[in-house]
Amino acid sequence: NTFMFKEVDKIDKKIVGWMKRHGLTLLRYSLAIVFIWFGILKPLGLSSANDLVMKTIYWVNPNWFVPFLGWWEVAIGICLLFKPLIRAGLLLMFLQMIGTFLPLILLPEIIYIKFPFVMTLEGQYIIKNVILIAAGIVIGSHVRDK
């Protein structure tokens, strides 16, 4: 019994060690991929979020704003790929994230099936940004690491 526990513990330590060595980098790269991928779709007119953006920021001409937002997101992703640019990327990301939550207030008819907890797919798409914000916070907590 003790032997089995020691073997499991040894394997667990190796797995946790690997996660510790590679987790932050994987988190940073995966966040970069998401921003570059979702961002580039906007100027190409291929993003399923374009309609939501246009309905949310209705006071701005979508012909320039949607591509601008897409390139902004691409810039976030690119910044996250290069350590010296992480701070700039996180700043751009947190400014962008403020706007992503606007539909929760401005478009309740599109976001909620039953206010406040039952959401449409668009609402769920927005709420998942909480995870992106948390990932950004974790990444930002390491910008002073050597």
XYZ file of C-alpha atoms in Angstrom:
146
model
C 0.000 0.000 0.000
C 2.742 2.460 0.929
C 4.740 1.425 -2.136
C 1.751 2.159 -4.357
C 1.244 5.560 -2.725
C 4.939 6.437 -3.193
C 4.799 5.482 -6.874
C 1.646 7.517 -7.457
C 3.222 10.407 -5.546
C 6.368 10.199 -7.685
C 4.309 10.281 -10.896
C 2.210 13.139 -9.523
C 5.357 15.169 -8.736
C 6.642 14.660 -12.289
C 3.320 15.739 -13.808
C 3.025 18.786 -11.556
C 6.643 19.697 -12.283
C 5.999 19.537 -16.021
C 2.905 21.716 -15.599
C 4.889 24.230 -13.553
C 7.639 24.435 -16.188
C 5.347 24.698 -19.217
C 1.905 25.851 -18.052
C 2.482 29.598 -18.177
C 3.991 29.453 -21.656
C 1.162 27.226 -22.895
C -1.384 29.596 -21.373
C 0.258 32.613 -23.027
C 0.493 30.921 -26.430
C -3.049 29.551 -26.289
C -4.422 32.991 -25.398
C -2.396 34.465 -28.269
C -3.824 31.884 -30.675
C -7.400 32.652 -29.611
C -6.934 36.405 -30.082
C -5.147 36.076 -33.427
C -7.625 33.506 -34.748
C -10.822 35.252 -33.642
C -9.364 38.656 -34.472
C -8.341 37.921 -38.067
C -11.835 36.663 -38.863
C -13.317 40.136 -38.256
C -11.554 42.088 -41.038
C -12.103 39.128 -43.365
C -15.855 39.356 -42.669
C -15.900 35.755 -41.432
C -16.476 36.196 -37.690
C -19.764 35.027 -36.252
C -19.339 37.864 -33.743
C -19.380 40.635 -36.381
C -23.165 41.037 -36.206
C -23.073 41.246 -32.407
C -20.304 43.876 -32.572
C -22.304 45.942 -35.078
C -25.447 45.783 -32.936
C -23.529 46.677 -29.766
C -21.468 49.577 -31.099
C -24.282 50.859 -33.311
C -23.127 54.491 -33.098
C -19.849 53.747 -34.923
C -19.524 52.906 -38.625
C -19.010 49.114 -38.729
C -17.120 49.330 -42.043
C -14.050 50.571 -40.202
C -14.797 49.571 -36.605
C -15.182 45.804 -37.059
C -11.876 45.470 -38.969
C -10.204 47.827 -36.462
C -11.411 45.650 -33.587
C -10.182 42.548 -35.374
C -6.710 43.986 -35.943
C -6.700 45.147 -32.302
C -7.304 41.527 -31.257
C -4.578 40.304 -33.612
C -2.216 42.843 -32.011
C -3.107 41.468 -28.562
C -2.236 37.966 -29.710
C 1.029 38.999 -31.319
C 2.064 40.906 -28.180
C 1.402 37.825 -26.064
C 3.796 35.797 -28.231
C 6.795 37.998 -27.386
C 7.863 38.503 -23.776
C 8.886 42.181 -24.128
C 5.400 42.978 -25.476
C 3.301 41.114 -22.909
C 2.470 44.229 -20.862
C 1.287 46.082 -23.987
C -0.783 43.073 -25.025
C -2.407 42.809 -21.615
C -3.231 46.521 -21.631
C -4.832 46.188 -25.070
C -6.648 43.070 -23.894
C -8.136 44.617 -20.771
C -9.281 47.693 -22.708
C -10.890 45.400 -25.285
C -12.526 43.254 -22.609
C -14.483 46.237 -21.282
C -16.238 46.456 -24.636
C -16.956 42.747 -24.810
C -19.315 42.996 -21.849
C -21.383 45.867 -23.295
C -23.961 43.563 -24.939
C -24.918 42.256 -21.481
C -26.314 45.740 -20.818
C -27.118 47.093 -24.274
C -28.617 43.982 -25.899
C -30.513 41.991 -23.266
C -32.920 40.676 -25.910
C -30.018 38.994 -27.723
C -28.088 37.870 -24.633
C -30.677 36.477 -22.240
C -33.309 33.796 -22.612
C -34.315 34.303 -18.987
C -32.557 37.138 -17.133
C -30.045 36.952 -15.502
C -28.770 33.367 -15.627
C -30.158 31.656 -18.719
C -28.206 32.963 -21.690
C -28.249 32.518 -25.410
C -25.172 31.244 -27.219
C -24.129 34.893 -27.682
C -24.416 35.469 -23.942
C -22.329 32.399 -23.204
C -19.764 33.589 -25.776
C -19.447 36.823 -23.808
C -19.331 35.251 -20.335
C -16.458 32.966 -21.368
C -14.348 36.125 -21.496
C -14.122 35.856 -17.702
C -11.720 32.958 -18.330
C -9.681 35.049 -20.773
C -9.437 37.819 -18.193
C -8.297 35.349 -15.527
C -5.697 33.966 -17.958
C -4.473 37.511 -18.586
C -4.194 38.113 -14.852
C -2.142 34.929 -14.406
C 0.131 35.901 -17.295
C 0.446 39.434 -15.949
C 1.377 38.142 -12.506
C 4.568 36.734 -14.050
C 5.805 39.680 -16.153
C 8.539 40.415 -13.611
C 9.797 36.827 -13.548
C 13.321 36.298 -14.845
